[in-house]
Coordinates of C-alpha atoms in Angstrom, one line a residue:
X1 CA 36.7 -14.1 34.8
X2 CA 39.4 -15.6 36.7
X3 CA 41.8 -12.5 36.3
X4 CA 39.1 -10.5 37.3
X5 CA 38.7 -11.6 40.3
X6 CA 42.4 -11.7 40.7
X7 CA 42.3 -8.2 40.4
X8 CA 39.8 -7.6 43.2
X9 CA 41.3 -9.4 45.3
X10 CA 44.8 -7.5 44.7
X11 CA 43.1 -4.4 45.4
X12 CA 41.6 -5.3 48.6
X13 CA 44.8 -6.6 49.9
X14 CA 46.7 -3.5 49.0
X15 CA 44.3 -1.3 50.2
X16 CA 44.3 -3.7 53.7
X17 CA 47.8 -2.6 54.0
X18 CA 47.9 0.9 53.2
X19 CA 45.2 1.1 55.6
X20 CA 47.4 -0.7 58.4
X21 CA 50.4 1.7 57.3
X22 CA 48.6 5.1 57.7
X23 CA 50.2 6.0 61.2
X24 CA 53.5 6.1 58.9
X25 CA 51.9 10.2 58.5
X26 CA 49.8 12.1 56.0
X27 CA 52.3 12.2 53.3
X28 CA 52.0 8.4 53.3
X29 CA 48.3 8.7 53.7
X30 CA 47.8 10.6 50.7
X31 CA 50.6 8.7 48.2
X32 CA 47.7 5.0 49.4
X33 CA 44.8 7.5 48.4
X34 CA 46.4 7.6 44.9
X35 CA 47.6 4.6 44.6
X36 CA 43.9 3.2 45.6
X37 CA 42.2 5.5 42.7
X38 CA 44.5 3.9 40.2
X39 CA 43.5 0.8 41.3
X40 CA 40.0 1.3 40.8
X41 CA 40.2 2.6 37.8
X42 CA 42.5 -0.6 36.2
X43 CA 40.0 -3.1 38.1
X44 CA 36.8 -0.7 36.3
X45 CA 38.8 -1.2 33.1
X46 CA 39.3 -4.5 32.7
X47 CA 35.9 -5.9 34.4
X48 CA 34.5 -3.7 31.2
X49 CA 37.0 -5.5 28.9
X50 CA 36.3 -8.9 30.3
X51 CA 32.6 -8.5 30.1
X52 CA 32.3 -7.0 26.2
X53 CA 35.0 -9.9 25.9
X54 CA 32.8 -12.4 27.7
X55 CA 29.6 -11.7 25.8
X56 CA 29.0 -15.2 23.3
X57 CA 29.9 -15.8 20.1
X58 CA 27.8 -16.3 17.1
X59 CA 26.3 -19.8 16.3
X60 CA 29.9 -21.0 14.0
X61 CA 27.4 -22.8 11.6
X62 CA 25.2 -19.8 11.5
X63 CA 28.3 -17.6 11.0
X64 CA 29.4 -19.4 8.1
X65 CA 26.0 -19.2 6.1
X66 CA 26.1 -15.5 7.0
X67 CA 29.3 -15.3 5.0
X68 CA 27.8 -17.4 2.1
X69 CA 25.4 -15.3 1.9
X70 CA 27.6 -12.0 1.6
X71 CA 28.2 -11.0 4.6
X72 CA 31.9 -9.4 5.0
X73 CA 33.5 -8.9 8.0
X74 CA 32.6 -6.8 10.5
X75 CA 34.9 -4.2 12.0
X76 CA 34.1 -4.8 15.3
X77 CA 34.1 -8.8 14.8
X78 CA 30.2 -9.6 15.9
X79 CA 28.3 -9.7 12.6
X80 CA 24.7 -9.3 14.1
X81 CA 23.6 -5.9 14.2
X82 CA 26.0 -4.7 11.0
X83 CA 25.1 -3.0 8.7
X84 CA 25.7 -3.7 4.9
X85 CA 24.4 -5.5 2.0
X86 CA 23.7 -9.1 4.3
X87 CA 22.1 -7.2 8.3
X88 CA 21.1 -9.7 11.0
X89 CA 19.5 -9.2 13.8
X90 CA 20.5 -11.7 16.7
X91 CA 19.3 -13.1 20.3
X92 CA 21.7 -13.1 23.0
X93 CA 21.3 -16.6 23.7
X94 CA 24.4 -19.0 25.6
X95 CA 26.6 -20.9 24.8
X96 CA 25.9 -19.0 21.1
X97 CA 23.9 -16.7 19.8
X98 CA 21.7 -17.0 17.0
X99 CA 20.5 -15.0 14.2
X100 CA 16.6 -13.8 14.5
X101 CA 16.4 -11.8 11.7
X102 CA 18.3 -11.0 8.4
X103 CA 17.7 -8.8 5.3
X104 CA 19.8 -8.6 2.1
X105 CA 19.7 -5.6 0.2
X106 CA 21.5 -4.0 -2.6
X107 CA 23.4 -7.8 -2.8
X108 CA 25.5 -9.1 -5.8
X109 CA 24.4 -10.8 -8.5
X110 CA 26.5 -13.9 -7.9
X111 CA 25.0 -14.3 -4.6
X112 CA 22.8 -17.5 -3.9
X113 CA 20.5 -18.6 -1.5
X114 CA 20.9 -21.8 -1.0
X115 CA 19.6 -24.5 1.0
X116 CA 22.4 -25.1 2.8
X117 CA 22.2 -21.6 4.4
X118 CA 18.6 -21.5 5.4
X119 CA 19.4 -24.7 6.7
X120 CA 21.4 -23.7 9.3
X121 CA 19.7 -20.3 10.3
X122 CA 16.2 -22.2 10.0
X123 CA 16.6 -22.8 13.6
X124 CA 16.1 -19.3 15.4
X125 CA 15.0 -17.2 11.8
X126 CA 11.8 -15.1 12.4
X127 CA 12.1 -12.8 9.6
X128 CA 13.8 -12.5 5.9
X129 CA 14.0 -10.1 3.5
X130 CA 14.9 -9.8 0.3
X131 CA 15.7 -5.8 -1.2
X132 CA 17.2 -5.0 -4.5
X133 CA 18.7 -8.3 -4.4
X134 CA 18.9 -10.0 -8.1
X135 CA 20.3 -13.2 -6.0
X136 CA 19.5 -16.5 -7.3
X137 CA 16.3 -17.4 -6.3
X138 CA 16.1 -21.1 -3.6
X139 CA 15.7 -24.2 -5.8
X140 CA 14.3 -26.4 -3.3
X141 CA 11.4 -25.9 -0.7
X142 CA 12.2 -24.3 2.2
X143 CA 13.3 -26.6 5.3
X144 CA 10.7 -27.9 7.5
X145 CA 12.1 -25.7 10.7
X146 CA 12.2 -22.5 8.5
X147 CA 8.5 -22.9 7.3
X148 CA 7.5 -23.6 10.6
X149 CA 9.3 -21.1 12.6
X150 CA 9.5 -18.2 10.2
X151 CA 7.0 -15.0 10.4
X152 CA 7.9 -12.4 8.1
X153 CA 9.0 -12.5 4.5
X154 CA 9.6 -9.8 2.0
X155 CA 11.0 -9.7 -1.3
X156 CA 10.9 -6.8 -3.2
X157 CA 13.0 -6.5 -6.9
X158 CA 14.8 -9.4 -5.9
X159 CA 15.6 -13.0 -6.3
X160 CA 14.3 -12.9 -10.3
X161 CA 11.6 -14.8 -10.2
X162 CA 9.9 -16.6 -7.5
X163 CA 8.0 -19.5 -6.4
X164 CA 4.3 -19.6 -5.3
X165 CA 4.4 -23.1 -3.9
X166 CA 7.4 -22.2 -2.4
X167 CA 5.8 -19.3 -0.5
X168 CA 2.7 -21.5 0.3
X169 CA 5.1 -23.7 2.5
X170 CA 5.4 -20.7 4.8
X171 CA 2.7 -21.5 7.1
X172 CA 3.0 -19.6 10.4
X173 CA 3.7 -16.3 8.4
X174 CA 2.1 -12.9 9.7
X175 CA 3.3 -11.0 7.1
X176 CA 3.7 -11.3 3.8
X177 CA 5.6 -8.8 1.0
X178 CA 6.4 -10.0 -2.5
X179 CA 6.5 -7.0 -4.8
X180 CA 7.9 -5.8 -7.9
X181 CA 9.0 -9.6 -7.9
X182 CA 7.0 -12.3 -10.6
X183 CA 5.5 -15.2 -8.8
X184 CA 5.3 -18.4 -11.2
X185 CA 2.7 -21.0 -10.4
X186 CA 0.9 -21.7 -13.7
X187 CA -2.7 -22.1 -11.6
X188 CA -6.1 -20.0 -12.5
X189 CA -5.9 -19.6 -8.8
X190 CA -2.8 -18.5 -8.0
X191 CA -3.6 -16.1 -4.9
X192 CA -5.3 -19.2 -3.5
X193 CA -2.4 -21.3 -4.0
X194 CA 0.2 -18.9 -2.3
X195 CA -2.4 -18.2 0.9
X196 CA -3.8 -21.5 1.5
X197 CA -2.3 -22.6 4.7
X198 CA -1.6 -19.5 5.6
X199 CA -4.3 -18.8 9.1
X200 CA -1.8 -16.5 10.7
X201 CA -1.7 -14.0 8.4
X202 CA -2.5 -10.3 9.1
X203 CA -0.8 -8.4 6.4
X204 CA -0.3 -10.1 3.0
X205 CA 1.4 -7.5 0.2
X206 CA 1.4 -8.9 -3.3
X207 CA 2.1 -6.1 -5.9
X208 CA 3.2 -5.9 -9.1
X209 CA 4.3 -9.8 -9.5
X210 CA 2.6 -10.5 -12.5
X211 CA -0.5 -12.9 -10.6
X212 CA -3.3 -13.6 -12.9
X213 CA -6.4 -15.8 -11.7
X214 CA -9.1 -15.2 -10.0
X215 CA -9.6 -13.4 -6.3
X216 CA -10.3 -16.4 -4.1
X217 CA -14.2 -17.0 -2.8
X218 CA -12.6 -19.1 0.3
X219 CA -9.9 -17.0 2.8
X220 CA -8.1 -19.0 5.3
X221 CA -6.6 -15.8 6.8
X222 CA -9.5 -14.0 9.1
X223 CA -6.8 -12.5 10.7
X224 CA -6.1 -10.3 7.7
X225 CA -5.8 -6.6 8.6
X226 CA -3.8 -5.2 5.3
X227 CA -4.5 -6.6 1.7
X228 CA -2.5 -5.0 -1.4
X229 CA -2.9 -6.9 -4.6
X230 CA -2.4 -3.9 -6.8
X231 CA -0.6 -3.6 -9.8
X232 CA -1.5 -7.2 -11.5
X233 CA -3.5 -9.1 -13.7
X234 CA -6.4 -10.3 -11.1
X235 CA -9.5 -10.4 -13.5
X236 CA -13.6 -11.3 -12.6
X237 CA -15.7 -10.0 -9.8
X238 CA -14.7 -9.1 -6.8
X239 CA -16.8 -11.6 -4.4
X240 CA -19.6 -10.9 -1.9
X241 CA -16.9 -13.4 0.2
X242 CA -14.4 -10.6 0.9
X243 CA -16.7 -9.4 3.3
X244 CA -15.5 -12.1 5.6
X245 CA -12.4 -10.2 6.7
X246 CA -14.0 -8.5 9.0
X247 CA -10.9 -7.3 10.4
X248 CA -9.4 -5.0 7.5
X249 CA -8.6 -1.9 7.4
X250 CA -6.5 -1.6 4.5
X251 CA -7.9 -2.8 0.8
X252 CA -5.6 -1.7 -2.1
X253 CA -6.9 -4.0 -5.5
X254 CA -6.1 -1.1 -7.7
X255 CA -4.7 -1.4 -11.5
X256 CA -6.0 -5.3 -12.5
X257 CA -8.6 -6.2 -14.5
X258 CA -11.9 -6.4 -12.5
X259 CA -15.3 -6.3 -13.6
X260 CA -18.5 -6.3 -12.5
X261 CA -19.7 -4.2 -9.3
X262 CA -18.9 -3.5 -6.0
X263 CA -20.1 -5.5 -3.6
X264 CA -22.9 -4.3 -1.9
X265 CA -21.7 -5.4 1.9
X266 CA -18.9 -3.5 1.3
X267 CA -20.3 -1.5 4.0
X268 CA -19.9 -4.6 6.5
X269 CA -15.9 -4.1 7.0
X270 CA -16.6 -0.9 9.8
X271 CA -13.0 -0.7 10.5
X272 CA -11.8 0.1 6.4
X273 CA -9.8 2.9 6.6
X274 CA -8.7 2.6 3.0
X275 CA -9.9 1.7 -0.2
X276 CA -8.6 1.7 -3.5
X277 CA -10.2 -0.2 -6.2
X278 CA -8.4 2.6 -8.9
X279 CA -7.9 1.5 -12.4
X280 CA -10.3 -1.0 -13.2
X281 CA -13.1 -2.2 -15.0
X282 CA -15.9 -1.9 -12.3
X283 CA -19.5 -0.9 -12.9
X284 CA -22.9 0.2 -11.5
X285 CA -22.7 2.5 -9.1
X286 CA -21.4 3.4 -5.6
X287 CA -23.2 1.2 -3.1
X288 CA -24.9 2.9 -0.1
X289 CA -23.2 0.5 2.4
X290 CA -20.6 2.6 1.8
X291 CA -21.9 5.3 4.6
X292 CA -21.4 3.0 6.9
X293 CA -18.0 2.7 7.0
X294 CA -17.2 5.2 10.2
X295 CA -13.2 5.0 10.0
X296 CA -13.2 5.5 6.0
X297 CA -10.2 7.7 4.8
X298 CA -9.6 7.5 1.6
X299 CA -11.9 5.8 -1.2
X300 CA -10.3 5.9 -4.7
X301 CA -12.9 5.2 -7.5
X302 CA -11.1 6.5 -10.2
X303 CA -10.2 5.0 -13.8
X304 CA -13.5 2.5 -13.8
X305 CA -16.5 2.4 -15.8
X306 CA -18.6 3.6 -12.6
X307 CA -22.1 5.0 -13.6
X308 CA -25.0 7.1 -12.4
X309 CA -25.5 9.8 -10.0
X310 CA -22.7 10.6 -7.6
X311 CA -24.4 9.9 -4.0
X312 CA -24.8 12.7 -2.1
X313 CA -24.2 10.8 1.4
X314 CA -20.2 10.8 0.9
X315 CA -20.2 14.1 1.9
X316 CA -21.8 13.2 5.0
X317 CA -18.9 10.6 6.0
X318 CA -16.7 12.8 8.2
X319 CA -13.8 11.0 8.3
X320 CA -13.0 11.2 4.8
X321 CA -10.2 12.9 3.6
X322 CA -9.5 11.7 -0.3
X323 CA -12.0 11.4 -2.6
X324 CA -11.1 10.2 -6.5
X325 CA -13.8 9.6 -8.9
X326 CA -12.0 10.6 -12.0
X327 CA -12.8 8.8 -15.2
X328 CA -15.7 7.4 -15.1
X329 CA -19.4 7.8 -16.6
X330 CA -20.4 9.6 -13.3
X331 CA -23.8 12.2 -14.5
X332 CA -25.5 14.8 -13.2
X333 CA -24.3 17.7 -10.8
X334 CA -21.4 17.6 -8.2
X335 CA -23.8 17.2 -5.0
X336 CA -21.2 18.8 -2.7
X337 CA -20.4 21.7 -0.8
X338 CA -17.8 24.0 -0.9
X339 CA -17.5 23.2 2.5
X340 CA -17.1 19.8 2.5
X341 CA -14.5 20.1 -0.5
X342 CA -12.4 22.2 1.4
X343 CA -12.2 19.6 4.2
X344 CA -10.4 17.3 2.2
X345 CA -6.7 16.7 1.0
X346 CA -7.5 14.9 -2.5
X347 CA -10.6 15.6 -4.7
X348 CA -10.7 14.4 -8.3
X349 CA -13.9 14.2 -10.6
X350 CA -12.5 14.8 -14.1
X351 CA -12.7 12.6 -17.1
X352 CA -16.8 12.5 -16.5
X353 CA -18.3 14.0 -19.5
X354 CA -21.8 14.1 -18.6
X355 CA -20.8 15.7 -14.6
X356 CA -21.6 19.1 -13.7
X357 CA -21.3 21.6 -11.1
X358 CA -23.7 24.2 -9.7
X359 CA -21.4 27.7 -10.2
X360 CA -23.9 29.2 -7.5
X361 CA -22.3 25.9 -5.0
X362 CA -18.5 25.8 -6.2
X363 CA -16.1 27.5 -8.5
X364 CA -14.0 25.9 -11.2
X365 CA -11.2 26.0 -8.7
X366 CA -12.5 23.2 -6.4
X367 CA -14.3 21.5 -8.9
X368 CA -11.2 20.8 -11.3
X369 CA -11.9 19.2 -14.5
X370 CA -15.6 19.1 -14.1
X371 CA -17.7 21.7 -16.7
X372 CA -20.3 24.0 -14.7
X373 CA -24.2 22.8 -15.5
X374 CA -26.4 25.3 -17.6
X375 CA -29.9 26.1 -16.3
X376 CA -31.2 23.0 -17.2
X377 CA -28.5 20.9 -15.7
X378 CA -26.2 19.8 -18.4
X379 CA -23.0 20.7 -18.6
X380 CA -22.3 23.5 -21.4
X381 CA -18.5 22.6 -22.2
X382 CA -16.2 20.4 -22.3
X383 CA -13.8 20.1 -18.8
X384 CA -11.3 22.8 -19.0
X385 CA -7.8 21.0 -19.1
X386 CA -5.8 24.0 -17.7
X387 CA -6.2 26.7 -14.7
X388 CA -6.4 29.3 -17.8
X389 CA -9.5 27.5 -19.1
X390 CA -10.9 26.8 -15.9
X391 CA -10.7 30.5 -15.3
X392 CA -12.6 31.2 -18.6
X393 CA -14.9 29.1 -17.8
X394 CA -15.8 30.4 -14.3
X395 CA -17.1 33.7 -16.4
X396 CA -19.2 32.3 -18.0
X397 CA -22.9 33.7 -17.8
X398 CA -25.6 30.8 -17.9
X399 CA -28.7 33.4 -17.1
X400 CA -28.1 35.2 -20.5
X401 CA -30.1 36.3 -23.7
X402 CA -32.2 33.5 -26.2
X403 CA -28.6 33.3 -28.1
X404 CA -27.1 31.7 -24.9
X405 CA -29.7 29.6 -25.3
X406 CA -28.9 28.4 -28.8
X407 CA -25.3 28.1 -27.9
X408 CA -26.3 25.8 -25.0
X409 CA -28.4 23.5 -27.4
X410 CA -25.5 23.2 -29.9
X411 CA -23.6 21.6 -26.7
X412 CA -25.7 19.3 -26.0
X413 CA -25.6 18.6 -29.5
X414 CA -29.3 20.1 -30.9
X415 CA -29.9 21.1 -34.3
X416 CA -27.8 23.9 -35.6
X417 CA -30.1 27.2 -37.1
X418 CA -28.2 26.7 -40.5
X419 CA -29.5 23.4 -40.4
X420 CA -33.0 23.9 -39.5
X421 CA -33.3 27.2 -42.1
X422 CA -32.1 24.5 -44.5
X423 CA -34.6 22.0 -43.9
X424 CA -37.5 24.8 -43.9
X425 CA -36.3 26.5 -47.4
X426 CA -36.7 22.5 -49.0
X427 CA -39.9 22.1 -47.3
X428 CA -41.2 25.6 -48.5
X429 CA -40.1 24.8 -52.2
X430 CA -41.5 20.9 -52.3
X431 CA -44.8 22.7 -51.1
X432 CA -44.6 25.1 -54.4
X433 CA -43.7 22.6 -56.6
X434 CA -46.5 20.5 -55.4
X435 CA -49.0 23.2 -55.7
X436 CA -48.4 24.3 -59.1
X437 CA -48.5 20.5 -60.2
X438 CA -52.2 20.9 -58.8
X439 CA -52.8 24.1 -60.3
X440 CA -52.0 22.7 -64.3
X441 CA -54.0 19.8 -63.6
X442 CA -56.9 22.1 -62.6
X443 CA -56.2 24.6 -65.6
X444 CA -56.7 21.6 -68.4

């Protein structure tokens, strides 16, 4: 700064005194002009210089666990905003800055967090993450200023294997990713354990990490917006309680191991926009609170144990755009449209044996994987697996002659004629036999 101003001082003198010199004559007069815009332009120069020059240096204990951590040097010296295996984020904060947010990804497998590190950026970090990182995972529990101050973790394929009671000492966290990561915490109620004393939460992601227990009857996060506990080993009934997160939108328990049904006051979350409760064991059948979710999107039912009739009133939710029901025990016919088929993106209903659709509703080209119903309602084949099949099946005639008729009873697994003529030529000859038995006794 002080050779700054130097500068602009030097140029207001010497253009003082070209000033006072300009009766010398216009050759003179135009020589100061030039020598003025050279000026300017040096002073412009270095008061650019001086400022990228004069902007503050990184925290030095920060800067050091940046480099423990991985973080190689930067070409333009300042290691916030670099990109790399080890990117911060920082504040621009006098006498030093500090770092506000940091992600590792794609790091070495010597790399360790330790507790050193966090330490020292505890202070001013907001957010961590963790990306395709096999780094060693923290042995201790986090420091008191990190749990308190932090906001956002993520982990994802990284750090081996990590710690639920070292997760549950991030309070103040918003959001929460741990996926494709195992969690070790030995309870029945693991979930419970991680989310505890966590009342800030609004998006908590935990996917396959291997958690096992129980889905928690008690939430401490009404805040809760985003819940993804797919991909894991959650087991029993999903409780009546979840209906206290009146806030979510977003409900993803897909591929665990629940049972039972769903709840009926499912319909009491208006603002779901997504549900997936895919690949499970649930049973019963679709709950009616269902149409009254306004802002539903996407409801996948598919891979369960569902039952009964499909209810006709999804095809009166007008939001919805995806539809799975695939793989269930679903009977009866398809009660949908054409109409309200085409309007959406996903529909799936195969894998229902006893389903059916009405041919004069829907052709076997919306209806994929489901067989068309004979006149009396059942279906009269087997799903077609392939668009040939389907095809084949779309010919068929189900208003035809008495032998139609047989052919639909052998589908639905009536006696066969060779069978019944069978049973009739045994009946017809245990008659004869009986009667000429009669016929001797008379005779003597």
């Amino acid at each position: 700064p002080v050779l700054q101003r130097a500068l602009v001082q030097c140029g207001c003198v010497l253009c003082l005194r070209l000033c006072l010199c300009s009766s010398v004559g216009m050759a003179a007069t135009f020589a100061a002009s030039r020598l003025l815009l050279l000026l300017i332009r040096v002073v412009a120069t270095a008061s650019f210089a001086f400022g990228l020059a004069g902007r503050a240096q990184l925290d030095p204990q920060q800067l050091l666990a940046l480099r423990a951590l991985g973080l190689g040097a930067h070409r333009a010296g300042d290691p916030c905003d670099a990109d790399g295996a080890v990117a911060a984020s920082c504040d621009a904060g006098a006498p030093f800055r500090r770092v506000t947010s940091l992600a590792l990804t794609n790091c070495s497998d010597t790399t360790s967090v330790s507790a050193a590190a966090l330490e020292a950026l505890a202070p001013s970090l907001r957010a961590l993450a963790f990306s395709d990182c096999p780094a060693a995972p923290p042995r201790l529990l986090p420091p008191e200023q990190l749990a308190v101050g932090l906001l956002s973790f993520s982990c994802t394929a990284s750090l081996g294997r990590l710690s639920a009671v070292w997760l549950s000492r991030l309070a103040n966290l918003t959001e929460l990713t741990v996926a494709d990561t195992p969690l070790a915490t030995g309870s029945p109620s693991e979930l419970a354990v991680v989310i505890s004393h966590m009342d800030h939460l609004n998006r908590l992601t935990i996917s396959n990490a291997n958690l096992s227990g129980f889905l928690p009857h008690h939430w401490h996060c009404p805040n809760l917006t985003h819940l993804d506990l797919s991909g894991n080993r959650i087991a029993g009934a999903i409780p009546d309680t979840i209906t206290h997160l009146g806030g979510i939108t977003h409900l993803n328990l897909s591929s665990n191991v629940l049972k039972g049904q769903i709840p009926t006051h499912i319909g009491d979350l208006i603002w779901l926009t997504t549900v997936d409760l895919s690949n499970n064991s649930l049973s019963g059948g679709i709950p009616e609170t269902v149409s009254t979710l306004p802002e539903l999107e996407v409801l996948n039912l598919g891979s369960n144990r569902l039952n009964g009739s499909i209810p006709p009133f999804l095809s009166k939710m007008r939001g919805l755009k995806e539809l799975n029901l695939e793989n269930n025990d679903f009977d009866g016919v398809v009660p949908f449209s054409a109409r309200f088929l085409s309007r959406l993106r996903v529909f799936r209903a195969a894998g229902n044996g006893k389903l059916c659709y009405n041919r004069s509703e829907l052709s076997a080209e919306v209806a994929v994987g489901v067989a068309p119903c004979d006149k009396y309602g059942f279906p009269v084949t087997a799903p077609p697996a392939t668009a040939q099949s389907e095809k084949s099946t779309a010919d068929y005639d189900d208003g035809g002659s008495d032998g139609d008729a047989d052919g639909d009873a052998d589908a639905r697994g009536g006696p066969s004629a060779v069978v019944l003529g069978l049973a009739i030529g045994l009946s017809c000859l245990a008659f004869v036999v009986i009667l000429v038995v009669c016929l001797c006794k008379v005779c003597r």
